[in-house]
Every structure is written in C-alpha cells, then in structure tokens.
C-alpha cells in the first residue's frame, strides 16, 4: 500500500511540492483535487522535498489536496486495440471509447543503439515535385515543416500522410486548434485510413503539461509497432507548442534560460523525440513529419533553429508553396541515385538557375535594365514556379523530371544550364 | 573502511550524494538503483555533498539509493584492438551492447572495450636491463595495417629499468609481458593494456613542433586556399544544413593520415550509421584495406545521455594521443563541439553556477582552448614524429557566428572554414565561404598563386556588389569580365561534387595541375565585343571544366577535354601572361599586386 500525502507545501505555475520519502525520479502520482484527479510527474527530488509537475495544471489545487504516488513512471497501453482510437495527452480516451489499460509500456524509453540502425533506403513518394524531385522524403526520416502560422501546413501533412505507403499513422497533436483536429479526423476518414490511425491529441484548450506528454506517448506507441515490423508514420503538430510548454515549466522551476527564455536543454529535449525516427534491420520503421511554426517568420528563433540542427532537413512552407531555398531533405542522396540518372543533376541545376532568377528579379525590382540573360531567367523562374512549385501539381517523380527538362529547353541553350554534356545529350528534348 | 554514501537529490541528470570519507573531483562513482549500477562522475564537491553527473537516464533513482565511489578518474582503456571499433562516449563498444541488449540501449551495462580473449602476436623491442620511460615502446603487435607499439604506461614516472620481458609469441591483453622497476625500486607489472584519465593530456613526448606540413583532405578549396596542417586545428562553423557533417564525412574518407577518429558528439545517429555501414566496404586506395581498419568511431548521439556526450570528445582525443605516441598521424573530427559545449551548459545550469553569455558557463573559453591544445605535432623520445589534428564543427545558434562557442573556438584554431547559408542554399558545395575563411597554415599551392586566385574572388565580389547598385549596364566590360572570372573560379574549382567518383577526391598533383590551367584563364587578357559574348564564352568554359573535373586523372578523356578547353581559350586570348605556358610565381605575384 503506497502512502498518501495530504499536505502540499508549495504551488507555483504547474509545479507543486510535497514532503515525501521513498519517491523515485520521474515517478507518477495522482493529485485528488476538487475538480477531479490529475496525474503528476516527479521532476525533482531534494532530500524529502518532491517537486511534481501536474498534468491538469495547478489551477484550483489546494494545499490540503491528497497526493498519492503510483510507484511507476508514465505508461501507455500498447496493443492493436489502439488502432482507430483517439486519446488526449495523458492517454485518456477522447472518443468516448473504453479506457485501455492492457499491456502497459513505458514512455520516453532509452534510445536505439546506433549500431542497430540501418541506412534508410526507401523513398516515400508524395506526388509533390518540390519534395519528390528536389527534396526526396525517405522512410525513417525526421523532417519538420517550417511555416508561419496561417500557412496550410496541416493540409500538407495530411496530404503526405494519405499518399505515403505506410502501415500505420500516429497523429500527435499539441496545442491543436479544435478545427484542425476535426480537419485531420475528416481527411483521414475520407482517405479511408482512419482504421489504421491513432490520435493523441492535446488541443489548445487542454492543460499545458499534457502537451508535454504527447510526443513521448505517440513515439512510444510507434516504437512498439515498429519493433513488430510495422512501418509507422508519426505526425507531430505543432512542435513549437511543445517547446513553449517546456519553456513554461523551466521558468516555473527557475532554471536559467539560455536563449529567449527557452531552457538550455531545448536541443537535447527535442532531439530525444526526433531521434526516435528509425529504420530497423528486420523490423519496421518510424518516420516523423513534424510542424514547427516560426514565430515572426524567424528561422533563427530558438525552436526552428534547434529543430533544424536535429532533423534531417525541413520543408519550408511559404505563400502556400514549398520554397526551394531553406527546404532540404538530407537523406535524399540515399535514394535519388537510384531513381533516374538525371535526377541529381537536374535537382541541383534547376535550383541554381532558380537562384539566379531570384537575383535577376531583385535587379528588376531595383529598376535595372534586364539583359538577355536576365530575361531568360525571368521566363524560367515563372515557369518553374507555376509548373513545379505550385502545390496543386500532383505528378509522379518521373513526370516531374521530364517536365524539368521541358522547362529548361523552353528557356535556355544547353550550355547555359551548367548541366553535364552527357546528360544533356540523353535528356534534352528535341526542339518542339 | 566501509563508508555509506547516499543519494539526497535528483534533478535531471545531476544527482547529489552525501558522502563520508574522501572524494576526488572527476572521480567515477556508481549509483545503485533498481538492481543496476549507473556510472557517474563527480563534478562538484561542497562539504560532505558531491554533485555527480550521471552518464545514464536517471529515471527511477530515489533519495537514499546507495552510491559506490571507485577512487578512479574517468578513464579509457588503451591497448591494441581499438581500431575499427564503435564506442559510445564512455568507450562502451556499441555492437557488443547490441548483442547483449538488442535494439535499445540499456543502462548500467559496461562491456569491456577491448577484446580480452583475443591473442596478439607480440614482438619485444627491449631487453632485460633496458632503460625506458613512460610512452616508450617495449614491443609491438600487428594491429591490422599498423605496427601497434606496446608502450610503458603513460602514468609511470622517471626512468624505469626493464627487469623482465616476454619473448616473442602470442599473448592476451592482460597477460603480463614485462616487469619494470622505477627509480624508487618499486616493481611494476605491465600488460598490453593500461588506462588513462580522459581529461588529462598525454605529454610523454620530447617536444612539440610547429605544424607545417599540409594535411591533404583532397577538397580543393581546403588544400589550395584554406589548408589544414598535420598537428594543427581547424573549425567548421555553419548554420544547420550548410554541410558541416558532409564535409567531415568526406574528410574522414579521403584525408591522408594514418588514423581517423570520428567523434559524433550529440548529433544524429543516422549520420554515424552511414559511416558505420559504409566504411567496412570502402577500400582505402593507399593501403588497399578497408577504411574501417584505420578508423575509430566514438558515437554519443543527441538522444544519448548528455553527460556521456560531454565525456565523448575527451575519450576521442585520448585515443588520438595514444596512437600519436606510436609515431602516427591522427585526425580527430568532432561533430559538433557545440553539443559538447551545450552539455557543459546543461550541467552548469543544474549546478546553479553563475551563467555567462547565453547561459554558457563562464569557463567555456578556457575549456575549449584546453581541448584544442591537445592537438599537436610532436617529436617523440625516439625521434619519430606523430601528430593529432583536431577539426571541430560548430553549430552556432541562429547561424550567427557572434556567439560564445564560435568565438571561443576562433581564438584558438589555426584555420577557419566558415560555411555560408547563402552558398548552401545555392547548392554551392562545399559551402566554405571563400572570402571570410582563413588559414594560418601553408598549403599545397604556391602562396602567391593562391593569393592571386583569392584576389580575383575579392575583386569579383566587389564588382558584384557594385552591379547590385548600378546594374549590369553601369558596369564596364572590363569589370564585368573580372566578375565572370571570379564566378568561373568559384564554379569549377571552389565547388566540388562530393558524389562524383572522380571529382569527390582530388589528389594534390591534380589540384596543382588544374589550378595552373585555371590561372591561365584568370590571367589571360580576353577580348570580348560585349558582355553577352563574354558571358556566353565563360559559360562554355565552365561547362568545359566541369566535364574536365569528371574525367579520371590523365586518362585519354581527360587529355582530350583539356585540348578542347585550350582551343576555346585560344579563341579569345589576345595577350596573356602565359597562354599555353605555366604562369610563374613571380608573374602571378605581380599580377596580384596590380589587381
Ligand atoms: N558537399 C556537398 N555536396 C552535395 N550536397 C551536400 C554537400 N554538403 C552538404 N550537402 C547537402 O546538404 C545537406 C546537409 O548537410 P550536412 O548534414 O553536412 O549539414 P550540417 O551543416 O552538418 O547541418 P547540421 O548542423 O544540422 O548537422 C546534406 O544532406 C546534403 O544534401
Ligand atoms: Mg551535421
């Protein structure tokens, strides 16, 4: 029988302290409040002073409320019964279905032994040329969408999820607007994949601490399935909310902030989650697609900045398009050597020219006379944006490559493209 | 005397321990919890409380848990069998951990880093009565392609007399192979392995020398313009995705050194896996053996415990010093030193120290300096030379080099390869900024020629800046040609295709040859009627050289391509400092002045 403590010593932010013995770091407790029970997690021990972070927040907690330690850390149920179900950030059902308590597993477990990983090798086809051709997505990649709020990032996420060939989709929502939650539900339902989807959703109106649990729960479940041979796609939206929740707790705990109020371990904390993306030898895989909204469209803001240093590239969403600059899939070279011989060269060549187009555009905006070369670039840039960048374009990679050559041939002489002669002779379209 | 030491607090990966008896700074202790012993290191002592950083996940530790102190500092095992291995930051062999625990790392399991049952073919090199000192060989074994010297442990003082030495034959790591007597008459039994505290530099050499010989990386922009020296230090700061890791990966493959130690410090596990899986398959053209035979990987990736990350760079550099002591040239590549600095920041925060800039500890600079100080070219006591070269990446917050880690590093390194976001966005790889980077070391190309090339780059950049204001039409044809020359040099020489089998690694001989050829273009006086014409011609020239770069050295294709380029060049050359001939150093130096 575990002891019950009935004196809360301090309440500050979402953190309470009690005097207790025999408690373990990261152990779970239940706080019985007037408004119902809430889970809480031990986040610091100092002699017999125990600090706990309360999932439901400390609002309404009274110093006389009871705290009961459970003797184990945070766990989540893991079985096929999860499929098609919707839970909140503490793992409680959100869909009116039964609570699941069978075969509990720990969350936030140790990392995969690097020696047990394999080199990712399968391309994830999305039908989006800006991804397939220029920044190929690879199974087991961790990749966020960088975006300002207001951009259609959730739509993009859902579209990729529906097109990707995976066994299982897990959606981790953090600070999700209710409408967006409904949007995901509807589009996955319409896409006919709801039965192999699991939702862990924290909405904007839920207590902030629960937001912190979402990635760990979602990824623990994903790991469970992946080690059993399933190819899992985890969608995490929006990781900036997750980081902000961490910041809130750190400030309450009076930690010295490192950068704009964020804790010094922001990098390690984010990495611990993203690094769960993995391809196992003789088992399944976890691919993580996240959303990182950039406050003030500032990519040097600590959250996108740290994320960029952790993930294997990012898709930069701006004005409803995936920008070629800033966007990057670092795993692309693992797969784009095996697609078509012109893939890599075209990918680099077209982007270099697009960069030159941007320069010409700038010159034009400053009122300079446009040279012939500038004019060619301008024509190219427009074509490129319309036929490659527009998100409504939905074609397979091979068609996108052909289209690439077509665009080049319409605008340039072969020598102007900087592409190697052998490729030009093989792929340059004959004059139309 | 049995002392009882107990946990009195836990916060993140820091645990406070109340102890009786004596405790040393950086001493290793084990926290006993849930049937496991978790390795930790003392990082502060106050009264009878020691704050220790735990090298493992701290979940489940409770107040009252017992703690065992070892009396030893955090150390690594040094002996034959390190090469080709993959360790975590504490020298735990990861494949062996995987064999025991499966997919996931499990805490509290520390297999022996070296294979203790393997037999090594030992040949003694001293006799009974020989006088030796710490770090001097007493024999050797064959470790792959290397003659691995079995040395007197670095911790023994003074002159030692060999009392007995094993004959040639097969021995295990822990078999006693020699007995030596120190000046005080104490007898020491030696095996082929000993341990050394990672945070203490190895100094058993005769003298430190100034690094002067280039370390060939086969990356053109580095070897030609921003060279690295054997025994030197350099850093690669750059925003995320600019190409730091790729640059180090290429270097780890192609660098002309004996041994490469890769320290993956707080970065992505996936990147290490690439090295891990590919190196055993790749053949080192110099030795004809797999690259893995000259490589050690220290891998403490971002999701592994942060305290072990802090230790990992020291583990790596200690092994580097060990092999240097055998007269070998070792290259240590650390990616990323910022993650190491952040590990220190996390601990400093938990210790509630007064924070410096961006909450980094106030002693950050001196620790970074001390780390790079462990690089060096040394003359050993037997006269042989050995070196440790350290190249570290830096991941500055927001890509802004005006931050503590970059600034502290720049103060101590000998070369700076600054990566630029603009260049990587434009896919100009390697994205080393040709105007901002620098090196204090001599390179493989005559300095005045390299200087001439750089002066073109500077001038071209000026013209480019000017054109942004006055437009192309406001720029003289003469200036415009300089701009085109700079762009040309950039496109065909500074940029290099790391995925092309030929272009990815360029031998110094070829670099010199091609650079001289390019100098002909750069120094040529070219006659153009218009800017359009000039641009068109340079486009063809660029194309010609890009194709040229892809042709195997001195193959027929290579020579043919060269002739094609020469014909193109001849079309536009009016007078040149040396069409068809080599530009002499004097001439090019003069030209550089004139520019
Ligand atoms: N030399 C190169 N040639 C071709 N592509 C490159 C080169 N260098 C970098 N890239 C591209 O840029 C991507 C990012 O490079 P890399 O992983 O080296 O960046 P980084 O600077 O180490 O970033 P981070 O700080 O986030 O680790 C690579 O995956 C590759 O697609
Ligand atoms: Mg990197």
mmCIF file of C-alpha atoms in Angstrom, chain A residues 74-389:
data_model
loop_
_atom_site.group_PDB
_atom_site.id
_atom_site.type_symbol
_atom_site.label_atom_id
_atom_site.label_comp_id
_atom_site.label_asym_id
_atom_site.label_seq_id
_atom_site.Cartn_x
_atom_site.Cartn_y
_atom_site.Cartn_z
ATOM 1 C CA UNK A 74 4.254 7.305 -17.007
ATOM 2 C CA UNK A 75 2.994 4.385 -19.071
ATOM 3 C CA UNK A 76 0.741 3.915 -22.043
ATOM 4 C CA UNK A 77 -1.251 0.940 -23.180
ATOM 5 C CA UNK A 78 0.071 -0.671 -26.298
ATOM 6 C CA UNK A 79 -1.885 -3.116 -28.416
ATOM 7 C CA UNK A 80 -3.823 -3.365 -31.651
ATOM 8 C CA UNK A 81 -6.809 -2.044 -29.695
ATOM 9 C CA UNK A 82 -5.304 1.413 -30.129
ATOM 10 C CA UNK A 83 -5.998 1.430 -33.851
ATOM 11 C CA UNK A 84 -8.659 3.860 -34.918
ATOM 12 C CA UNK A 85 -8.827 5.377 -31.443
ATOM 13 C CA UNK A 86 -8.455 8.941 -30.243
ATOM 14 C CA UNK A 87 -6.782 9.876 -26.952
ATOM 15 C CA UNK A 88 -5.749 13.014 -25.133
ATOM 16 C CA UNK A 89 -2.276 13.976 -23.956
ATOM 17 C CA UNK A 90 -2.481 11.767 -20.875
ATOM 18 C CA UNK A 91 -3.652 8.795 -22.859
ATOM 19 C CA UNK A 92 -7.312 9.053 -21.804
ATOM 20 C CA UNK A 93 -9.924 8.309 -24.463
ATOM 21 C CA UNK A 94 -11.256 11.295 -26.280
ATOM 22 C CA UNK A 95 -13.646 9.386 -28.484
ATOM 23 C CA UNK A 96 -15.996 8.023 -25.823
ATOM 24 C CA UNK A 97 -14.499 4.544 -26.248
ATOM 25 C CA UNK A 98 -13.261 2.373 -23.394
ATOM 26 C CA UNK A 99 -10.158 3.241 -21.400
ATOM 27 C CA UNK A 100 -7.238 0.989 -22.328
ATOM 28 C CA UNK A 101 -5.121 -0.437 -19.548
ATOM 29 C CA UNK A 102 -3.770 -3.642 -21.055
ATOM 30 C CA UNK A 103 -0.081 -4.277 -21.732
ATOM 31 C CA UNK A 104 1.326 -1.013 -20.480
ATOM 32 C CA UNK A 105 4.666 0.213 -21.792
ATOM 33 C CA UNK A 106 6.912 2.958 -20.502
ATOM 34 C CA UNK A 107 7.159 6.189 -22.406
ATOM 35 C CA UNK A 108 10.353 8.127 -23.080
ATOM 36 C CA UNK A 109 12.402 4.953 -23.125
ATOM 37 C CA UNK A 110 16.115 4.701 -23.968
ATOM 38 C CA UNK A 111 17.386 5.445 -27.441
ATOM 39 C CA UNK A 112 18.048 2.922 -30.117
ATOM 40 C CA UNK A 113 21.587 1.592 -30.187
ATOM 41 C CA UNK A 114 23.168 3.314 -33.200
ATOM 42 C CA UNK A 115 24.802 0.037 -34.139
ATOM 43 C CA UNK A 116 21.330 -1.410 -34.642
ATOM 44 C CA UNK A 117 20.203 1.150 -37.175
ATOM 45 C CA UNK A 118 20.384 0.650 -40.871
ATOM 46 C CA UNK A 119 20.851 3.155 -43.649
ATOM 47 C CA UNK A 120 17.439 4.318 -44.849
ATOM 48 C CA UNK A 121 16.819 3.211 -48.391
ATOM 49 C CA UNK A 122 13.181 3.614 -49.372
ATOM 50 C CA UNK A 123 11.822 6.737 -50.967
ATOM 51 C CA UNK A 124 8.438 7.960 -49.768
ATOM 52 C CA UNK A 125 6.559 9.149 -52.834
ATOM 53 C CA UNK A 126 4.314 12.154 -52.341
ATOM 54 C CA UNK A 127 3.470 13.290 -55.869
ATOM 55 C CA UNK A 128 4.729 16.743 -54.970
ATOM 56 C CA UNK A 129 7.611 17.704 -57.300
ATOM 57 C CA UNK A 130 9.143 20.052 -54.741
ATOM 58 C CA UNK A 131 9.506 17.014 -52.499
ATOM 59 C CA UNK A 132 9.960 14.043 -54.826
ATOM 60 C CA UNK A 133 12.329 15.740 -57.245
ATOM 61 C CA UNK A 134 14.092 18.364 -55.184
ATOM 62 C CA UNK A 135 13.918 17.120 -51.625
ATOM 63 C CA UNK A 136 13.013 13.488 -51.638
ATOM 64 C CA UNK A 137 11.413 12.192 -48.464
ATOM 65 C CA UNK A 138 12.835 8.938 -47.197
ATOM 66 C CA UNK A 139 11.299 6.317 -44.964
ATOM 67 C CA UNK A 140 12.555 6.752 -41.353
ATOM 68 C CA UNK A 141 13.412 10.379 -41.952
ATOM 69 C CA UNK A 142 12.628 13.032 -39.345
ATOM 70 C CA UNK A 143 11.533 16.146 -41.059
ATOM 71 C CA UNK A 144 9.544 19.178 -39.957
ATOM 72 C CA UNK A 145 7.550 21.631 -41.995
ATOM 73 C CA UNK A 146 8.773 25.124 -41.148
ATOM 74 C CA UNK A 147 5.956 27.561 -41.509
ATOM 75 C CA UNK A 148 4.436 30.763 -40.266
ATOM 76 C CA UNK A 149 1.007 30.353 -38.779
ATOM 77 C CA UNK A 150 -1.724 30.649 -41.340
ATOM 78 C CA UNK A 151 0.039 28.528 -43.938
ATOM 79 C CA UNK A 152 -1.679 25.261 -44.948
ATOM 80 C CA UNK A 153 0.796 23.068 -43.077
ATOM 81 C CA UNK A 154 -1.761 20.722 -41.644
ATOM 82 C CA UNK A 155 -3.240 20.236 -45.103
ATOM 83 C CA UNK A 156 0.216 19.405 -46.429
ATOM 84 C CA UNK A 157 0.785 16.994 -43.557
ATOM 85 C CA UNK A 158 -2.497 15.242 -44.201
ATOM 86 C CA UNK A 159 -1.840 15.068 -47.929
ATOM 87 C CA UNK A 160 1.557 13.436 -47.455
ATOM 88 C CA UNK A 161 0.114 11.064 -44.864
ATOM 89 C CA UNK A 162 -2.576 9.902 -47.262
ATOM 90 C CA UNK A 163 -0.205 9.429 -50.164
ATOM 91 C CA UNK A 164 2.577 7.706 -48.248
ATOM 92 C CA UNK A 165 2.590 3.936 -48.260
ATOM 93 C CA UNK A 166 2.793 3.149 -44.551
ATOM 94 C CA UNK A 167 1.138 0.610 -42.303
ATOM 95 C CA UNK A 168 0.147 2.972 -39.580
ATOM 96 C CA UNK A 169 -0.315 6.670 -38.960
ATOM 97 C CA UNK A 170 0.004 8.192 -35.496
ATOM 98 C CA UNK A 171 -1.016 11.781 -35.073
ATOM 99 C CA UNK A 172 0.397 13.681 -32.114
ATOM 100 C CA UNK A 173 -1.408 16.993 -31.781
ATOM 101 C CA UNK A 174 -0.024 19.666 -29.496
ATOM 102 C CA UNK A 175 -1.981 22.829 -28.880
ATOM 103 C CA UNK A 176 -4.027 21.819 -31.897
ATOM 104 C CA UNK A 177 -6.942 24.055 -32.744
ATOM 105 C CA UNK A 178 -10.160 22.138 -32.455
ATOM 106 C CA UNK A 179 -10.975 22.835 -36.097
ATOM 107 C CA UNK A 180 -7.635 21.402 -37.164
ATOM 108 C CA UNK A 181 -8.283 18.329 -35.081
ATOM 109 C CA UNK A 182 -11.590 17.869 -36.855
ATOM 110 C CA UNK A 183 -9.880 18.523 -40.200
ATOM 111 C CA UNK A 184 -7.396 15.698 -39.608
ATOM 112 C CA UNK A 185 -10.144 13.384 -38.495
ATOM 113 C CA UNK A 186 -12.209 14.111 -41.557
ATOM 114 C CA UNK A 187 -9.459 13.912 -44.137
ATOM 115 C CA UNK A 188 -8.043 10.687 -42.751
ATOM 116 C CA UNK A 189 -11.548 9.279 -42.652
ATOM 117 C CA UNK A 190 -12.214 10.296 -46.239
ATOM 118 C CA UNK A 191 -8.880 8.866 -47.247
ATOM 119 C CA UNK A 192 -10.032 5.580 -45.760
ATOM 120 C CA UNK A 193 -7.121 5.261 -43.342
ATOM 121 C CA UNK A 194 -8.834 6.048 -40.044
ATOM 122 C CA UNK A 195 -8.849 2.394 -39.058
ATOM 123 C CA UNK A 196 -5.054 2.334 -39.098
ATOM 124 C CA UNK A 197 -4.614 5.698 -37.451
ATOM 125 C CA UNK A 198 -4.127 6.509 -33.776
ATOM 126 C CA UNK A 199 -4.645 10.013 -32.425
ATOM 127 C CA UNK A 200 -3.028 11.507 -29.365
ATOM 128 C CA UNK A 201 -4.398 14.973 -29.310
ATOM 129 C CA UNK A 202 -3.817 17.847 -26.988
ATOM 130 C CA UNK A 203 -5.927 20.780 -28.041
ATOM 131 C CA UNK A 204 -5.292 24.432 -27.381
ATOM 132 C CA UNK A 205 -7.819 24.395 -24.549
ATOM 133 C CA UNK A 206 -6.288 21.448 -22.673
ATOM 134 C CA UNK A 207 -3.857 21.845 -19.754
ATOM 135 C CA UNK A 208 -0.370 22.723 -20.937
ATOM 136 C CA UNK A 209 1.501 19.929 -19.146
ATOM 137 C CA UNK A 210 -0.428 17.332 -21.119
ATOM 138 C CA UNK A 211 1.064 18.861 -24.224
ATOM 139 C CA UNK A 212 4.476 17.714 -22.998
ATOM 140 C CA UNK A 213 3.396 14.085 -22.935
ATOM 141 C CA UNK A 214 2.102 13.882 -26.495
ATOM 142 C CA UNK A 215 5.331 13.243 -28.422
ATOM 143 C CA UNK A 216 6.538 10.693 -25.881
ATOM 144 C CA UNK A 217 3.288 8.772 -25.868
ATOM 145 C CA UNK A 218 2.926 8.865 -29.644
ATOM 146 C CA UNK A 219 6.517 7.769 -30.170
ATOM 147 C CA UNK A 220 6.437 5.035 -27.527
ATOM 148 C CA UNK A 221 3.439 3.515 -29.303
ATOM 149 C CA UNK A 222 5.157 3.984 -32.662
ATOM 150 C CA UNK A 223 8.234 2.189 -31.335
ATOM 151 C CA UNK A 224 6.059 -0.656 -30.147
ATOM 152 C CA UNK A 225 4.626 -1.148 -33.617
ATOM 153 C CA UNK A 226 7.905 -0.544 -35.438
ATOM 154 C CA UNK A 227 9.756 -3.196 -33.476
ATOM 155 C CA UNK A 228 6.959 -5.536 -34.510
ATOM 156 C CA UNK A 229 7.628 -4.905 -38.173
ATOM 157 C CA UNK A 230 5.238 -2.053 -38.919
ATOM 158 C CA UNK A 231 6.129 0.979 -40.977
ATOM 159 C CA UNK A 232 4.815 3.857 -38.911
ATOM 160 C CA UNK A 233 4.370 7.481 -39.881
ATOM 161 C CA UNK A 234 4.181 9.859 -36.921
ATOM 162 C CA UNK A 235 2.785 13.339 -37.471
ATOM 163 C CA UNK A 236 3.643 15.881 -34.785
ATOM 164 C CA UNK A 237 1.916 19.227 -34.979
ATOM 165 C CA UNK A 238 2.922 21.712 -33.676
ATOM 166 C CA UNK A 239 6.298 21.165 -32.016
ATOM 167 C CA UNK A 240 6.637 24.867 -31.244
ATOM 168 C CA UNK A 241 3.764 24.450 -28.792
ATOM 169 C CA UNK A 242 5.636 21.561 -27.234
ATOM 170 C CA UNK A 243 8.743 23.708 -26.827
ATOM 171 C CA UNK A 244 6.711 26.534 -25.366
ATOM 172 C CA UNK A 245 5.220 24.159 -22.816
ATOM 173 C CA UNK A 246 8.745 23.172 -21.839
ATOM 174 C CA UNK A 247 9.722 26.786 -21.518
ATOM 175 C CA UNK A 248 6.826 27.386 -19.178
ATOM 176 C CA UNK A 249 7.862 24.575 -16.863
ATOM 177 C CA UNK A 250 11.531 25.626 -16.951
ATOM 178 C CA UNK A 251 10.644 29.132 -15.907
ATOM 179 C CA UNK A 252 8.489 27.822 -13.072
ATOM 180 C CA UNK A 253 11.417 25.711 -11.931
ATOM 181 C CA UNK A 254 13.603 28.824 -12.020
ATOM 182 C CA UNK A 255 16.050 27.300 -14.486
ATOM 183 C CA UNK A 256 18.488 29.715 -16.070
ATOM 184 C CA UNK A 257 17.175 30.334 -19.573
ATOM 185 C CA UNK A 258 19.681 30.156 -22.417
ATOM 186 C CA UNK A 259 18.014 31.832 -25.332
ATOM 187 C CA UNK A 260 14.812 33.891 -25.363
ATOM 188 C CA UNK A 261 13.578 32.182 -22.226
ATOM 189 C CA UNK A 262 13.979 28.629 -23.516
ATOM 190 C CA UNK A 263 15.805 26.154 -21.282
ATOM 191 C CA UNK A 264 19.412 25.235 -22.029
ATOM 192 C CA UNK A 265 18.444 21.666 -22.797
ATOM 193 C CA UNK A 266 15.959 22.541 -25.529
ATOM 194 C CA UNK A 267 18.203 20.890 -28.114
ATOM 195 C CA UNK A 268 18.537 17.663 -26.134
ATOM 196 C CA UNK A 269 14.835 17.574 -25.345
ATOM 197 C CA UNK A 270 13.779 17.986 -28.962
ATOM 198 C CA UNK A 271 16.451 15.559 -30.128
ATOM 199 C CA UNK A 272 15.269 12.901 -27.689
ATOM 200 C CA UNK A 273 11.947 12.924 -29.535
ATOM 201 C CA UNK A 274 13.029 13.332 -33.144
ATOM 202 C CA UNK A 275 15.753 10.721 -32.809
ATOM 203 C CA UNK A 276 13.043 8.124 -32.315
ATOM 204 C CA UNK A 277 12.776 8.095 -36.088
ATOM 205 C CA UNK A 278 14.468 4.892 -37.148
ATOM 206 C CA UNK A 279 14.708 2.112 -39.673
ATOM 207 C CA UNK A 280 15.265 -1.263 -38.015
ATOM 208 C CA UNK A 281 17.004 -4.198 -39.538
ATOM 209 C CA UNK A 282 14.399 -6.929 -39.914
ATOM 210 C CA UNK A 283 11.644 -4.881 -38.340
ATOM 211 C CA UNK A 284 9.665 -1.784 -39.182
ATOM 212 C CA UNK A 285 10.405 1.903 -39.203
ATOM 213 C CA UNK A 286 9.336 5.229 -37.782
ATOM 214 C CA UNK A 287 9.128 8.278 -39.997
ATOM 215 C CA UNK A 288 8.456 11.597 -38.274
ATOM 216 C CA UNK A 289 6.877 14.530 -40.035
ATOM 217 C CA UNK A 290 6.521 17.499 -37.768
ATOM 218 C CA UNK A 291 5.280 21.019 -37.925
ATOM 219 C CA UNK A 292 7.336 23.834 -36.457
ATOM 220 C CA UNK A 293 5.645 27.170 -36.691
ATOM 221 C CA UNK A 294 8.100 30.035 -36.719
ATOM 222 C CA UNK A 295 7.146 32.944 -34.540
ATOM 223 C CA UNK A 296 7.558 36.100 -36.619
ATOM 224 C CA UNK A 297 8.681 34.051 -39.648
ATOM 225 C CA UNK A 298 12.088 33.974 -37.986
ATOM 226 C CA UNK A 299 14.029 30.833 -38.746
ATOM 227 C CA UNK A 300 16.682 31.835 -36.197
ATOM 228 C CA UNK A 301 14.087 31.668 -33.417
ATOM 229 C CA UNK A 302 15.326 29.027 -30.935
ATOM 230 C CA UNK A 303 12.634 26.475 -31.775
ATOM 231 C CA UNK A 304 13.079 26.262 -35.568
ATOM 232 C CA UNK A 305 16.808 26.815 -35.124
ATOM 233 C CA UNK A 306 17.300 23.918 -32.733
ATOM 234 C CA UNK A 307 14.922 21.795 -34.749
ATOM 235 C CA UNK A 308 16.891 22.413 -37.928
ATOM 236 C CA UNK A 309 20.020 21.202 -36.192
ATOM 237 C CA UNK A 310 18.280 17.978 -35.176
ATOM 238 C CA UNK A 311 16.090 16.933 -38.047
ATOM 239 C CA UNK A 312 17.150 15.579 -41.394
ATOM 240 C CA UNK A 313 16.133 18.650 -43.294
ATOM 241 C CA UNK A 314 12.956 20.673 -43.431
ATOM 242 C CA UNK A 315 10.254 21.732 -45.831
ATOM 243 C CA UNK A 316 9.928 25.463 -45.833
ATOM 244 C CA UNK A 317 6.329 26.407 -46.455
ATOM 245 C CA UNK A 318 5.688 29.951 -47.553
ATOM 246 C CA UNK A 319 2.883 31.556 -49.530
ATOM 247 C CA UNK A 320 1.333 28.151 -49.938
ATOM 248 C CA UNK A 321 4.418 26.719 -51.646
ATOM 249 C CA UNK A 322 7.421 24.691 -50.590
ATOM 250 C CA UNK A 323 10.297 27.086 -51.038
ATOM 251 C CA UNK A 324 13.363 25.690 -52.771
ATOM 252 C CA UNK A 325 15.624 27.754 -50.534
ATOM 253 C CA UNK A 326 15.706 26.677 -46.975
ATOM 254 C CA UNK A 327 13.989 23.434 -47.845
ATOM 255 C CA UNK A 328 16.195 20.411 -47.634
ATOM 256 C CA UNK A 329 15.961 16.678 -47.390
ATOM 257 C CA UNK A 330 19.271 15.448 -46.106
ATOM 258 C CA UNK A 331 18.501 11.848 -46.841
ATOM 259 C CA UNK A 332 17.644 12.468 -50.457
ATOM 260 C CA UNK A 333 21.022 11.328 -51.724
ATOM 261 C CA UNK A 334 20.411 7.915 -50.192
ATOM 262 C CA UNK A 335 17.621 7.327 -52.672
ATOM 263 C CA UNK A 336 17.914 9.758 -55.557
ATOM 264 C CA UNK A 337 20.908 7.983 -57.037
ATOM 265 C CA UNK A 338 18.700 5.018 -57.741
ATOM 266 C CA UNK A 339 15.735 6.758 -59.324
ATOM 267 C CA UNK A 340 16.902 8.067 -62.688
ATOM 268 C CA UNK A 341 20.396 9.089 -63.842
ATOM 269 C CA UNK A 342 19.343 12.698 -64.409
ATOM 270 C CA UNK A 343 17.667 13.110 -61.037
ATOM 271 C CA UNK A 344 20.543 14.577 -59.053
ATOM 272 C CA UNK A 345 21.922 16.788 -61.768
ATOM 273 C CA UNK A 346 18.520 18.205 -62.602
ATOM 274 C CA UNK A 347 17.774 18.788 -58.951
ATOM 275 C CA UNK A 348 20.935 20.860 -58.434
ATOM 276 C CA UNK A 349 20.915 22.535 -61.820
ATOM 277 C CA UNK A 350 17.358 23.765 -61.684
ATOM 278 C CA UNK A 351 17.810 25.173 -58.205
ATOM 279 C CA UNK A 352 20.993 27.018 -59.186
ATOM 280 C CA UNK A 353 19.146 28.609 -62.060
ATOM 281 C CA UNK A 354 16.235 29.455 -59.830
ATOM 282 C CA UNK A 355 18.687 31.194 -57.511
ATOM 283 C CA UNK A 356 19.946 33.231 -60.457
ATOM 284 C CA UNK A 357 16.337 34.044 -61.343
ATOM 285 C CA UNK A 358 15.854 35.452 -57.874
ATOM 286 C CA UNK A 359 18.859 37.686 -58.375
ATOM 287 C CA UNK A 360 17.537 38.954 -61.686
ATOM 288 C CA UNK A 361 14.208 39.562 -60.065
ATOM 289 C CA UNK A 362 15.900 41.660 -57.455
ATOM 290 C CA UNK A 363 17.737 43.656 -60.084
ATOM 291 C CA UNK A 364 14.499 44.181 -61.918
ATOM 292 C CA UNK A 365 12.809 45.394 -58.773
ATOM 293 C CA UNK A 366 15.585 47.948 -58.437
ATOM 294 C CA UNK A 367 14.868 49.219 -61.891
ATOM 295 C CA UNK A 368 17.912 47.924 -63.729
ATOM 296 C CA UNK A 369 17.874 47.134 -67.378
ATOM 297 C CA UNK A 370 17.329 43.476 -67.964
ATOM 298 C CA UNK A 371 19.927 41.734 -70.098
ATOM 299 C CA UNK A 372 19.018 38.894 -72.435
ATOM 300 C CA UNK A 373 20.246 36.541 -69.783
ATOM 301 C CA UNK A 374 18.044 38.189 -67.176
ATOM 302 C CA UNK A 375 15.060 37.882 -69.483
ATOM 303 C CA UNK A 376 15.728 34.189 -69.939
ATOM 304 C CA UNK A 377 15.954 33.713 -66.198
ATOM 305 C CA UNK A 378 12.757 35.614 -65.604
ATOM 306 C CA UNK A 379 10.889 33.424 -68.034
ATOM 307 C CA UNK A 380 12.397 30.365 -66.418
ATOM 308 C CA UNK A 381 11.536 31.434 -62.891
ATOM 309 C CA UNK A 382 7.901 31.990 -63.732
ATOM 310 C CA UNK A 383 7.619 28.652 -65.443
ATOM 311 C CA UNK A 384 9.374 26.932 -62.587
ATOM 312 C CA UNK A 385 7.058 28.422 -60.016
ATOM 313 C CA UNK A 386 3.942 27.587 -61.970
ATOM 314 C CA UNK A 387 4.780 24.083 -63.077
ATOM 315 C CA UNK A 388 6.959 22.809 -60.253
ATOM 316 C CA UNK A 389 6.363 24.759 -57.087
#
